[in-house]
Amino acid sequence: MASSLVHGARRSVYTSAHSSAPRLLPSTAKLTHGGNIIKNLEERDQSLIEKLTNKRPTRAALKANVDGELAKLKGVAKRASLINLDLARDLVRAWGVDKLHDATVLDLYSGPGTIANALLELKNVKQVVAVENAARYLPFLERIQETDNRLKIHAVDPFTWEAYSEIEDAGVLKDVPIVPFERATHPNLFITGQLPANKFGEQLFVQLVSAAATGGKMWLYKYGRLQMGLTMENSFLDKISKPPGESGHAKLAVLLPTVAKFSEMKVDLPFNLNNFHSPRGNYEPVSVLVTPHTECRVKNFDALEYLARNMFIAKRSSWKKALAATTVGADNLIQPLLAKGIPDEARVMDLTQEQWVTIADTFDAWPFRPETLFDLGAFEALY
């Protein structure tokens, strides 16, 4: 088992660029979450976990989840963990993992390892790194590892920067070649994941995508233009893709398409006991393939983020009024922008992505724009 981290404040991928290197603890450190040792497992569940650790089912039984042991454990709140291996197979092929070469795949929020199992069935997959910190799922991952040593387990929270720096420090990615970001998508590195249906899952997604705006200078994008295959709540997909002018069109639908393309996969994921572990709530999972653009479509992503954050406060107002309110003197940009074709009477929520790019690039070139555009607290409040 890989060493675990003791987390303090939850530091995100995006904000880690402004943070010091993580402090790794020895392998004897206890797994914690949010600075507190995990205590939320019932005694019944804990005894089951201890029992499961010592059992070795056949690989076929493990893959099919027919032993029924998982059903005896409670699910993790706001997590939709897949247990249907056939659906997992459909997902990894829809994402195109079977077309990669000697692939290293990071599987975020692995749950009991159903997607990891589907990945390990592919002969072109060199290794799978399960990033999962829920104690109830770790024995299931360990049992998969006993049957296939291509699985590596990192018992850390995928939300934190430490999760990825520890993977690199462990040498897991040492054989992954560096591919220039402007070339084709990375042929050897891929990320899969089942995002939690809460603000942390949404924030993680936005941060992982936004990191691509640096063109290969931040996070794992330094290895190249890697793709991500993710499951998420359908309402969040709406939030990041709702067209201009429609009710629900929001900041994220302006920001993220400048960095990457989102393709919804045609894989039906019915949310029931046959497909997911302990399904609760009105959850509608969907699958998305994220492909970063070769370059960000706006010259300064921080400038676009600054404007979208401030102008969407009054999204039903005229863009001219909203722009003028962003900072002192910004009203001086209105006439140049009208000359560039920004519609005179358009509301903030009506602006197309191309128009947002024009406004952001003009604002960024303005000598009197604020020197500091990025605000960590405001960025996290986007969700």
mmCIF file of C-alpha atoms in Angstrom:
data_model
loop_
_atom_site.group_PDB
_atom_site.id
_atom_site.type_symbol
_atom_site.label_atom_id
_atom_site.label_comp_id
_atom_site.label_asym_id
_atom_site.label_seq_id
_atom_site.Cartn_x
_atom_site.Cartn_y
_atom_site.Cartn_z
ATOM 1 C CA MET A 1 0.000 0.000 0.000
ATOM 2 C CA ALA A 2 1.348 3.409 -0.848
ATOM 3 C CA SER A 3 1.947 5.833 1.982
ATOM 4 C CA SER A 4 -0.948 8.053 3.040
ATOM 5 C CA LEU A 5 -1.107 11.774 3.627
ATOM 6 C CA VAL A 6 -2.379 13.685 6.602
ATOM 7 C CA HIS A 7 -4.381 16.538 5.099
ATOM 8 C CA GLY A 8 -4.733 19.946 6.593
ATOM 9 C CA ALA A 9 -6.792 22.438 4.635
ATOM 10 C CA ARG A 10 -7.977 21.015 1.337
ATOM 11 C CA ARG A 11 -5.586 22.554 -1.164
ATOM 12 C CA SER A 12 -6.772 22.353 -4.729
ATOM 13 C CA VAL A 13 -4.918 21.653 -7.954
ATOM 14 C CA TYR A 14 -5.396 25.189 -9.288
ATOM 15 C CA THR A 15 -4.320 26.932 -6.102
ATOM 16 C CA SER A 16 -1.278 24.720 -5.600
ATOM 17 C CA ALA A 17 0.692 26.831 -8.032
ATOM 18 C CA HIS A 18 0.775 29.411 -5.238
ATOM 19 C CA SER A 19 1.457 26.881 -2.457
ATOM 20 C CA SER A 20 4.548 25.303 -0.955
ATOM 21 C CA ALA A 21 5.450 21.680 -1.691
ATOM 22 C CA PRO A 22 3.448 19.142 0.306
ATOM 23 C CA ARG A 23 4.955 17.462 3.352
ATOM 24 C CA LEU A 24 4.840 13.710 2.957
ATOM 25 C CA LEU A 25 4.575 11.507 6.020
ATOM 26 C CA PRO A 26 5.944 7.985 6.476
ATOM 27 C CA SER A 27 3.895 4.988 5.385
ATOM 28 C CA THR A 28 2.767 4.422 8.965
ATOM 29 C CA ALA A 29 0.746 7.664 8.928
ATOM 30 C CA LYS A 30 -2.982 7.177 9.399
ATOM 31 C CA LEU A 31 -5.301 8.103 6.557
ATOM 32 C CA THR A 32 -7.219 11.226 7.424
ATOM 33 C CA HIS A 33 -9.682 13.514 5.716
ATOM 34 C CA GLY A 34 -9.885 17.245 6.299
ATOM 35 C CA GLY A 35 -7.385 16.913 9.193
ATOM 36 C CA ASN A 36 -9.477 14.438 11.180
ATOM 37 C CA ILE A 37 -8.946 10.700 11.379
ATOM 38 C CA ILE A 38 -11.772 8.915 9.605
ATOM 39 C CA LYS A 39 -14.292 7.890 12.240
ATOM 40 C CA ASN A 40 -17.498 7.721 10.287
ATOM 41 C CA LEU A 41 -17.524 3.968 9.610
ATOM 42 C CA GLU A 42 -19.877 2.010 11.796
ATOM 43 C CA GLU A 43 -18.408 -0.831 13.858
ATOM 44 C CA ARG A 44 -20.295 -3.264 11.652
ATOM 45 C CA ASP A 45 -18.663 -1.852 8.551
ATOM 46 C CA GLN A 46 -15.231 -1.802 10.145
ATOM 47 C CA SER A 47 -15.428 -5.459 11.127
ATOM 48 C CA LEU A 48 -16.529 -6.297 7.602
ATOM 49 C CA ILE A 49 -13.553 -4.450 6.174
ATOM 50 C CA GLU A 50 -11.167 -6.397 8.391
ATOM 51 C CA LYS A 51 -12.843 -9.625 7.323
ATOM 52 C CA LEU A 52 -12.712 -8.733 3.623
ATOM 53 C CA THR A 53 -9.007 -7.961 3.745
ATOM 54 C CA ASN A 54 -8.278 -11.608 4.513
ATOM 55 C CA LYS A 55 -10.496 -13.089 1.801
ATOM 56 C CA ARG A 56 -9.368 -13.889 -1.735
ATOM 57 C CA PRO A 57 -12.205 -14.532 -4.163
ATOM 58 C CA THR A 58 -11.610 -15.655 -7.715
ATOM 59 C CA ARG A 59 -10.932 -12.852 -10.182
ATOM 60 C CA ALA A 60 -14.202 -13.621 -11.964
ATOM 61 C CA ALA A 61 -16.185 -13.267 -8.766
ATOM 62 C CA LEU A 62 -14.323 -10.112 -7.875
ATOM 63 C CA LYS A 63 -15.005 -8.513 -11.251
ATOM 64 C CA ALA A 64 -18.678 -9.367 -11.232
ATOM 65 C CA ASN A 65 -19.188 -8.232 -7.633
ATOM 66 C CA VAL A 66 -21.249 -11.391 -7.101
ATOM 67 C CA ASP A 67 -20.021 -12.094 -3.585
ATOM 68 C CA GLY A 68 -22.459 -9.512 -2.191
ATOM 69 C CA GLU A 69 -19.975 -8.118 0.311
ATOM 70 C CA LEU A 70 -20.000 -4.616 -1.140
ATOM 71 C CA ALA A 71 -23.765 -4.439 -0.708
ATOM 72 C CA LYS A 72 -23.257 -4.788 3.054
ATOM 73 C CA LEU A 73 -21.289 -1.540 3.230
ATOM 74 C CA LYS A 74 -22.801 1.919 3.171
ATOM 75 C CA GLY A 75 -22.012 4.129 0.229
ATOM 76 C CA VAL A 76 -20.035 7.344 0.501
ATOM 77 C CA ALA A 77 -22.234 10.434 0.593
ATOM 78 C CA LYS A 78 -22.504 12.308 -2.724
ATOM 79 C CA ARG A 79 -20.512 9.599 -4.505
ATOM 80 C CA ALA A 80 -21.856 7.491 -7.379
ATOM 81 C CA SER A 81 -19.470 4.522 -7.473
ATOM 82 C CA LEU A 82 -20.009 2.220 -10.416
ATOM 83 C CA ILE A 83 -20.304 -1.545 -9.731
ATOM 84 C CA ASN A 84 -21.531 -2.743 -13.142
ATOM 85 C CA LEU A 85 -18.481 -4.038 -15.005
ATOM 86 C CA ASP A 86 -20.240 -4.069 -18.384
ATOM 87 C CA LEU A 87 -20.990 -0.346 -18.062
ATOM 88 C CA ALA A 88 -17.391 0.291 -17.008
ATOM 89 C CA ARG A 89 -16.192 -1.525 -20.132
ATOM 90 C CA ASP A 90 -18.489 0.629 -22.259
ATOM 91 C CA LEU A 91 -17.124 3.769 -20.613
ATOM 92 C CA VAL A 92 -13.413 3.076 -21.058
ATOM 93 C CA ARG A 93 -13.949 2.236 -24.719
ATOM 94 C CA ALA A 94 -16.162 5.274 -25.294
ATOM 95 C CA TRP A 95 -13.386 7.413 -23.812
ATOM 96 C CA GLY A 96 -10.912 5.814 -26.223
ATOM 97 C CA VAL A 97 -8.572 4.282 -23.651
ATOM 98 C CA ASP A 98 -8.364 1.115 -25.760
ATOM 99 C CA LYS A 99 -6.716 3.185 -28.519
ATOM 100 C CA LEU A 100 -3.788 4.368 -26.349
ATOM 101 C CA HIS A 101 -0.327 2.797 -26.257
ATOM 102 C CA ASP A 102 1.326 1.457 -23.064
ATOM 103 C CA ALA A 103 -1.137 3.609 -21.173
ATOM 104 C CA THR A 104 -0.811 4.887 -17.637
ATOM 105 C CA VAL A 105 -4.272 5.744 -16.332
ATOM 106 C CA LEU A 106 -5.001 7.678 -13.143
ATOM 107 C CA ASP A 107 -8.415 6.593 -11.869
ATOM 108 C CA LEU A 108 -9.789 9.266 -9.525
ATOM 109 C CA TYR A 109 -12.354 8.303 -6.885
ATOM 110 C CA SER A 110 -11.959 4.661 -7.886
ATOM 111 C CA GLY A 111 -14.556 3.369 -5.434
ATOM 112 C CA PRO A 112 -14.449 -0.429 -5.280
ATOM 113 C CA GLY A 113 -12.434 -0.521 -8.498
ATOM 114 C CA THR A 114 -14.969 -1.323 -11.215
ATOM 115 C CA ILE A 115 -13.517 1.118 -13.743
ATOM 116 C CA ALA A 116 -10.018 0.050 -12.697
ATOM 117 C CA ASN A 117 -10.984 -3.551 -13.445
ATOM 118 C CA ALA A 118 -12.291 -2.605 -16.883
ATOM 119 C CA LEU A 119 -9.055 -0.749 -17.587
ATOM 120 C CA LEU A 120 -6.935 -3.713 -16.500
ATOM 121 C CA GLU A 121 -8.746 -5.915 -19.004
ATOM 122 C CA LEU A 122 -7.179 -3.842 -21.787
ATOM 123 C CA LYS A 123 -3.841 -5.231 -22.974
ATOM 124 C CA ASN A 124 -2.657 -1.758 -23.991
ATOM 125 C CA VAL A 125 -2.904 -0.486 -20.390
ATOM 126 C CA LYS A 126 0.499 -0.566 -18.708
ATOM 127 C CA GLN A 127 -0.645 0.513 -15.240
ATOM 128 C CA VAL A 128 -3.658 1.916 -13.430
ATOM 129 C CA VAL A 129 -3.247 4.264 -10.480
ATOM 130 C CA ALA A 130 -6.295 4.148 -8.213
ATOM 131 C CA VAL A 131 -6.583 7.405 -6.264
ATOM 132 C CA GLU A 132 -9.101 6.719 -3.502
ATOM 133 C CA ASN A 133 -9.230 7.701 0.178
ATOM 134 C CA ALA A 134 -12.525 6.121 1.288
ATOM 135 C CA ALA A 135 -11.487 3.414 3.766
ATOM 136 C CA ARG A 136 -14.427 1.160 2.954
ATOM 137 C CA TYR A 137 -13.288 0.770 -0.661
ATOM 138 C CA LEU A 138 -9.597 0.130 -0.075
ATOM 139 C CA PRO A 139 -9.906 -3.638 0.665
ATOM 140 C CA PHE A 140 -11.651 -4.147 -2.669
ATOM 141 C CA LEU A 141 -8.872 -2.305 -4.476
ATOM 142 C CA GLU A 142 -6.251 -4.314 -2.598
ATOM 143 C CA ARG A 143 -7.880 -7.549 -3.690
ATOM 144 C CA ILE A 144 -7.790 -6.437 -7.329
ATOM 145 C CA GLN A 145 -4.127 -5.592 -6.830
ATOM 146 C CA GLU A 146 -3.499 -9.141 -5.599
ATOM 147 C CA THR A 147 -4.695 -10.488 -8.941
ATOM 148 C CA ASP A 148 -3.041 -7.847 -11.133
ATOM 149 C CA ASN A 149 0.076 -5.978 -10.045
ATOM 150 C CA ARG A 150 -0.482 -3.340 -12.727
ATOM 151 C CA LEU A 151 -2.800 -1.665 -10.229
ATOM 152 C CA LYS A 152 -1.167 0.895 -7.929
ATOM 153 C CA ILE A 153 -3.176 2.256 -4.990
ATOM 154 C CA HIS A 154 -2.729 5.755 -3.590
ATOM 155 C CA ALA A 155 -4.963 6.275 -0.569
ATOM 156 C CA VAL A 156 -5.222 10.052 -0.803
ATOM 157 C CA ASP A 157 -7.980 12.518 -1.604
ATOM 158 C CA PRO A 158 -7.998 13.231 -5.373
ATOM 159 C CA PHE A 159 -9.135 16.787 -4.633
ATOM 160 C CA THR A 160 -5.765 17.781 -3.182
ATOM 161 C CA TRP A 161 -2.546 18.707 -4.924
ATOM 162 C CA GLU A 162 -0.701 16.322 -2.618
ATOM 163 C CA ALA A 163 -2.382 13.379 -4.306
ATOM 164 C CA TYR A 164 -0.629 14.086 -7.597
ATOM 165 C CA SER A 165 2.717 15.214 -6.220
ATOM 166 C CA GLU A 166 2.882 11.993 -4.182
ATOM 167 C CA ILE A 167 2.197 9.928 -7.296
ATOM 168 C CA GLU A 168 5.047 11.690 -9.067
ATOM 169 C CA ASP A 169 7.341 11.371 -6.055
ATOM 170 C CA ALA A 170 6.654 7.620 -5.985
ATOM 171 C CA GLY A 171 8.025 7.364 -9.526
ATOM 172 C CA VAL A 172 4.774 6.089 -11.003
ATOM 173 C CA LEU A 173 5.012 8.505 -13.940
ATOM 174 C CA LYS A 174 8.757 8.226 -14.531
ATOM 175 C CA ASP A 175 8.328 6.306 -17.795
ATOM 176 C CA VAL A 176 5.587 8.564 -19.181
ATOM 177 C CA PRO A 177 7.089 10.499 -22.106
ATOM 178 C CA ILE A 178 6.718 14.256 -22.412
ATOM 179 C CA VAL A 179 4.747 15.144 -25.533
ATOM 180 C CA PRO A 180 4.626 18.788 -26.722
ATOM 181 C CA PHE A 181 1.277 20.246 -25.717
ATOM 182 C CA GLU A 182 0.562 21.633 -29.181
ATOM 183 C CA ARG A 183 0.770 18.184 -30.760
ATOM 184 C CA ALA A 184 -1.761 15.365 -30.654
ATOM 185 C CA THR A 185 -3.374 14.312 -27.384
ATOM 186 C CA HIS A 186 -1.089 12.254 -25.157
ATOM 187 C CA PRO A 187 -0.911 8.627 -26.394
ATOM 188 C CA ASN A 188 0.295 7.183 -23.069
ATOM 189 C CA LEU A 189 -1.372 9.133 -20.257
ATOM 190 C CA PHE A 190 -5.073 9.400 -19.409
ATOM 191 C CA ILE A 191 -7.307 10.247 -16.449
ATOM 192 C CA THR A 192 -10.580 8.586 -15.539
ATOM 193 C CA GLY A 193 -12.749 9.546 -12.600
ATOM 194 C CA GLN A 194 -16.149 9.493 -10.930
ATOM 195 C CA LEU A 195 -16.662 13.008 -9.625
ATOM 196 C CA PRO A 196 -18.562 13.538 -6.351
ATOM 197 C CA ALA A 197 -21.923 15.268 -6.781
ATOM 198 C CA ASN A 198 -21.022 18.211 -4.546
ATOM 199 C CA LYS A 199 -19.084 21.465 -4.666
ATOM 200 C CA PHE A 200 -15.767 19.654 -4.258
ATOM 201 C CA GLY A 201 -16.411 17.494 -7.306
ATOM 202 C CA GLU A 202 -17.406 20.524 -9.344
ATOM 203 C CA GLN A 203 -14.469 22.560 -8.106
ATOM 204 C CA LEU A 204 -12.034 19.749 -8.872
ATOM 205 C CA PHE A 205 -13.347 19.504 -12.423
ATOM 206 C CA VAL A 206 -13.030 23.238 -13.023
ATOM 207 C CA GLN A 207 -9.520 23.289 -11.604
ATOM 208 C CA LEU A 208 -8.300 20.330 -13.649
ATOM 209 C CA VAL A 209 -9.666 21.866 -16.846
ATOM 210 C CA SER A 210 -8.505 25.403 -16.034
ATOM 211 C CA ALA A 211 -4.953 24.166 -15.475
ATOM 212 C CA ALA A 212 -4.789 23.429 -19.217
ATOM 213 C CA ALA A 213 -5.008 27.177 -19.904
ATOM 214 C CA THR A 214 -1.276 27.400 -19.175
ATOM 215 C CA GLY A 215 -0.532 25.329 -22.277
ATOM 216 C CA GLY A 216 1.374 22.559 -20.552
ATOM 217 C CA LYS A 217 3.070 24.520 -17.784
ATOM 218 C CA MET A 218 0.895 23.418 -14.853
ATOM 219 C CA TRP A 219 -0.051 20.149 -13.169
ATOM 220 C CA LEU A 220 0.147 16.895 -15.151
ATOM 221 C CA TYR A 221 -0.248 18.833 -18.392
ATOM 222 C CA LYS A 222 3.521 19.242 -18.299
ATOM 223 C CA TYR A 223 3.573 15.692 -19.711
ATOM 224 C CA GLY A 224 1.391 16.764 -22.625
ATOM 225 C CA ARG A 225 -2.195 17.343 -23.683
ATOM 226 C CA LEU A 226 -3.812 14.522 -21.753
ATOM 227 C CA GLN A 227 -7.503 13.712 -21.978
ATOM 228 C CA MET A 228 -9.912 12.931 -19.151
ATOM 229 C CA GLY A 229 -12.905 10.600 -19.122
ATOM 230 C CA LEU A 230 -15.191 11.522 -16.240
ATOM 231 C CA THR A 231 -18.624 10.773 -14.864
ATOM 232 C CA MET A 232 -20.545 13.629 -13.274
ATOM 233 C CA GLU A 233 -24.029 14.775 -12.341
ATOM 234 C CA ASN A 234 -26.046 15.831 -15.395
ATOM 235 C CA SER A 235 -27.002 19.132 -13.759
ATOM 236 C CA PHE A 236 -23.317 20.074 -13.594
ATOM 237 C CA LEU A 237 -22.836 19.242 -17.260
ATOM 238 C CA ASP A 238 -25.710 21.650 -17.945
ATOM 239 C CA LYS A 239 -23.967 24.284 -15.854
ATOM 240 C CA ILE A 240 -20.796 24.148 -17.957
ATOM 241 C CA SER A 241 -22.479 23.838 -21.342
ATOM 242 C CA LYS A 242 -25.742 25.827 -21.279
ATOM 243 C CA PRO A 243 -25.805 28.087 -24.413
ATOM 244 C CA PRO A 244 -25.878 31.914 -24.199
ATOM 245 C CA GLY A 245 -29.295 33.452 -23.656
ATOM 246 C CA GLU A 246 -30.801 30.349 -22.070
ATOM 247 C CA SER A 247 -31.877 30.205 -18.451
ATOM 248 C CA GLY A 248 -29.031 28.711 -16.454
ATOM 249 C CA HIS A 249 -26.265 30.032 -18.697
ATOM 250 C CA ALA A 250 -23.465 30.766 -16.245
ATOM 251 C CA LYS A 251 -19.836 31.785 -15.828
ATOM 252 C CA LEU A 252 -18.448 28.299 -16.253
ATOM 253 C CA ALA A 253 -20.081 27.981 -19.680
ATOM 254 C CA VAL A 254 -18.076 31.074 -20.680
ATOM 255 C CA LEU A 255 -14.754 30.074 -19.117
ATOM 256 C CA LEU A 256 -14.226 26.382 -19.701
ATOM 257 C CA PRO A 257 -14.947 26.083 -23.462
ATOM 258 C CA THR A 258 -12.015 28.443 -24.093
ATOM 259 C CA VAL A 259 -9.732 25.772 -22.628
ATOM 260 C CA ALA A 260 -11.205 22.427 -23.658
ATOM 261 C CA LYS A 261 -13.857 20.566 -25.620
ATOM 262 C CA PHE A 262 -16.444 18.522 -23.708
ATOM 263 C CA SER A 263 -17.974 15.549 -25.479
ATOM 264 C CA GLU A 264 -20.863 13.730 -23.810
ATOM 265 C CA MET A 265 -20.549 9.984 -24.327
ATOM 266 C CA LYS A 266 -23.536 7.936 -25.477
ATOM 267 C CA VAL A 267 -23.349 5.520 -22.550
ATOM 268 C CA ASP A 268 -26.542 5.145 -20.543
ATOM 269 C CA LEU A 269 -25.847 5.039 -16.777
ATOM 270 C CA PRO A 270 -29.099 4.190 -14.949
ATOM 271 C CA PHE A 271 -28.708 5.124 -11.298
ATOM 272 C CA ASN A 272 -29.869 1.975 -9.510
ATOM 273 C CA LEU A 273 -28.651 -0.905 -7.340
ATOM 274 C CA ASN A 274 -27.621 -2.948 -10.352
ATOM 275 C CA ASN A 275 -25.171 -0.319 -11.518
ATOM 276 C CA PHE A 276 -24.030 1.746 -8.517
ATOM 277 C CA HIS A 277 -23.036 1.076 -4.935
ATOM 278 C CA SER A 278 -25.741 2.093 -2.480
ATOM 279 C CA PRO A 279 -27.394 4.686 -4.768
ATOM 280 C CA ARG A 280 -29.091 7.489 -2.875
ATOM 281 C CA GLY A 281 -30.816 10.678 -3.944
ATOM 282 C CA ASN A 282 -32.025 11.939 -7.299
ATOM 283 C CA TYR A 283 -28.751 11.541 -9.167
ATOM 284 C CA GLU A 284 -28.396 11.432 -12.951
ATOM 285 C CA PRO A 285 -24.841 10.447 -13.902
ATOM 286 C CA VAL A 286 -23.457 11.211 -17.346
ATOM 287 C CA SER A 287 -20.097 10.571 -18.978
ATOM 288 C CA VAL A 288 -17.892 13.236 -20.547
ATOM 289 C CA LEU A 289 -14.615 13.180 -22.480
ATOM 290 C CA VAL A 290 -12.485 16.292 -21.874
ATOM 291 C CA THR A 291 -10.020 17.222 -24.611
ATOM 292 C CA PRO A 292 -7.904 20.367 -24.010
ATOM 293 C CA HIS A 293 -7.407 22.725 -26.946
ATOM 294 C CA THR A 294 -3.875 23.059 -28.293
ATOM 295 C CA GLU A 295 -3.963 26.612 -26.967
ATOM 296 C CA CYS A 296 -6.341 28.643 -24.850
ATOM 297 C CA ARG A 297 -8.719 30.667 -27.011
ATOM 298 C CA VAL A 298 -8.271 33.769 -24.865
ATOM 299 C CA LYS A 299 -4.918 35.500 -24.456
ATOM 300 C CA ASN A 300 -5.175 35.764 -20.672
ATOM 301 C CA PHE A 301 -7.495 33.279 -18.953
ATOM 302 C CA ASP A 302 -7.290 35.253 -15.700
ATOM 303 C CA ALA A 303 -8.657 38.335 -17.490
ATOM 304 C CA LEU A 304 -11.631 36.358 -18.770
ATOM 305 C CA GLU A 305 -12.218 34.826 -15.336
ATOM 306 C CA TYR A 306 -12.082 38.289 -13.730
ATOM 307 C CA LEU A 307 -14.626 39.731 -16.158
ATOM 308 C CA ALA A 308 -17.010 36.761 -16.072
ATOM 309 C CA ARG A 309 -16.912 36.663 -12.276
ATOM 310 C CA ASN A 310 -17.755 40.360 -11.964
ATOM 311 C CA MET A 311 -20.104 40.827 -14.911
ATOM 312 C CA PHE A 312 -22.280 37.787 -14.181
ATOM 313 C CA ILE A 313 -23.266 39.439 -10.909
ATOM 314 C CA ALA A 314 -25.713 41.333 -13.130
ATOM 315 C CA LYS A 315 -26.105 38.776 -15.905
ATOM 316 C CA ARG A 316 -29.470 40.163 -17.061
ATOM 317 C CA SER A 317 -28.097 43.685 -17.371
ATOM 318 C CA SER A 318 -26.510 45.294 -20.404
ATOM 319 C CA TRP A 319 -22.903 44.175 -20.905
ATOM 320 C CA LYS A 320 -21.931 47.858 -21.077
ATOM 321 C CA LYS A 321 -23.291 48.556 -17.602
ATOM 322 C CA ALA A 322 -21.732 45.390 -16.190
ATOM 323 C CA LEU A 323 -18.336 46.060 -17.767
ATOM 324 C CA ALA A 324 -18.280 49.639 -16.469
ATOM 325 C CA ALA A 325 -18.829 48.293 -12.959
ATOM 326 C CA THR A 326 -15.845 45.915 -13.035
ATOM 327 C CA THR A 327 -13.217 48.564 -12.285
ATOM 328 C CA VAL A 328 -12.648 52.308 -12.449
ATOM 329 C CA GLY A 329 -12.388 53.556 -16.018
ATOM 330 C CA ALA A 330 -13.616 50.353 -17.687
ATOM 331 C CA ASP A 331 -16.394 52.355 -19.355
ATOM 332 C CA ASN A 332 -13.674 53.724 -21.662
ATOM 333 C CA LEU A 333 -13.569 50.298 -23.333
ATOM 334 C CA ILE A 334 -17.208 50.377 -24.414
ATOM 335 C CA GLN A 335 -16.768 52.369 -27.639
ATOM 336 C CA PRO A 336 -13.757 50.315 -28.852
ATOM 337 C CA LEU A 337 -15.740 47.137 -28.175
ATOM 338 C CA LEU A 338 -18.788 48.428 -30.027
ATOM 339 C CA ALA A 339 -16.462 49.132 -32.946
ATOM 340 C CA LYS A 340 -15.298 45.503 -32.769
ATOM 341 C CA GLY A 341 -18.852 44.264 -33.169
ATOM 342 C CA ILE A 342 -20.108 43.649 -29.648
ATOM 343 C CA PRO A 343 -23.912 44.155 -29.881
ATOM 344 C CA ASP A 344 -25.025 47.416 -28.310
ATOM 345 C CA GLU A 345 -28.022 46.085 -26.367
ATOM 346 C CA ALA A 346 -26.848 42.561 -25.545
ATOM 347 C CA ARG A 347 -27.204 41.378 -21.972
ATOM 348 C CA VAL A 348 -24.287 39.743 -20.178
ATOM 349 C CA MET A 349 -25.956 36.327 -20.464
ATOM 350 C CA ASP A 350 -26.461 36.795 -24.233
ATOM 351 C CA LEU A 351 -22.795 37.238 -25.136
ATOM 352 C CA THR A 352 -21.267 34.442 -27.215
ATOM 353 C CA GLN A 353 -17.926 32.912 -26.354
ATOM 354 C CA GLU A 354 -16.297 34.736 -29.275
ATOM 355 C CA GLN A 355 -17.644 38.028 -27.930
ATOM 356 C CA TRP A 356 -16.367 37.234 -24.446
ATOM 357 C CA VAL A 357 -12.926 36.529 -25.915
ATOM 358 C CA THR A 358 -12.992 39.883 -27.716
ATOM 359 C CA ILE A 359 -13.953 41.692 -24.512
ATOM 360 C CA ALA A 360 -11.342 39.844 -22.440
ATOM 361 C CA ASP A 361 -8.517 40.396 -24.919
ATOM 362 C CA THR A 362 -9.378 44.109 -25.173
ATOM 363 C CA PHE A 363 -9.556 44.388 -21.391
ATOM 364 C CA ASP A 364 -6.230 42.566 -20.988
ATOM 365 C CA ALA A 365 -4.493 44.941 -23.412
ATOM 366 C CA TRP A 366 -5.878 47.993 -21.595
ATOM 367 C CA PRO A 367 -2.987 49.719 -19.752
ATOM 368 C CA PHE A 368 -5.189 50.615 -16.789
ATOM 369 C CA ARG A 369 -6.660 47.210 -16.007
ATOM 370 C CA PRO A 370 -6.093 45.932 -12.445
ATOM 371 C CA GLU A 371 -2.663 44.380 -11.987
ATOM 372 C CA THR A 372 -4.086 41.547 -9.898
ATOM 373 C CA LEU A 373 -6.860 39.662 -11.625
ATOM 374 C CA PHE A 374 -6.880 36.344 -9.807
ATOM 375 C CA ASP A 375 -8.738 36.145 -6.507
ATOM 376 C CA LEU A 376 -8.553 32.727 -4.827
ATOM 377 C CA GLY A 377 -11.626 33.220 -2.676
ATOM 378 C CA ALA A 378 -13.673 34.500 -5.573
ATOM 379 C CA PHE A 379 -12.420 31.732 -7.868
ATOM 380 C CA GLU A 380 -13.529 29.038 -5.425
ATOM 381 C CA ALA A 381 -16.869 30.822 -5.095
ATOM 382 C CA LEU A 382 -17.524 30.204 -8.794
ATOM 383 C CA TYR A 383 -19.158 26.937 -7.848
#
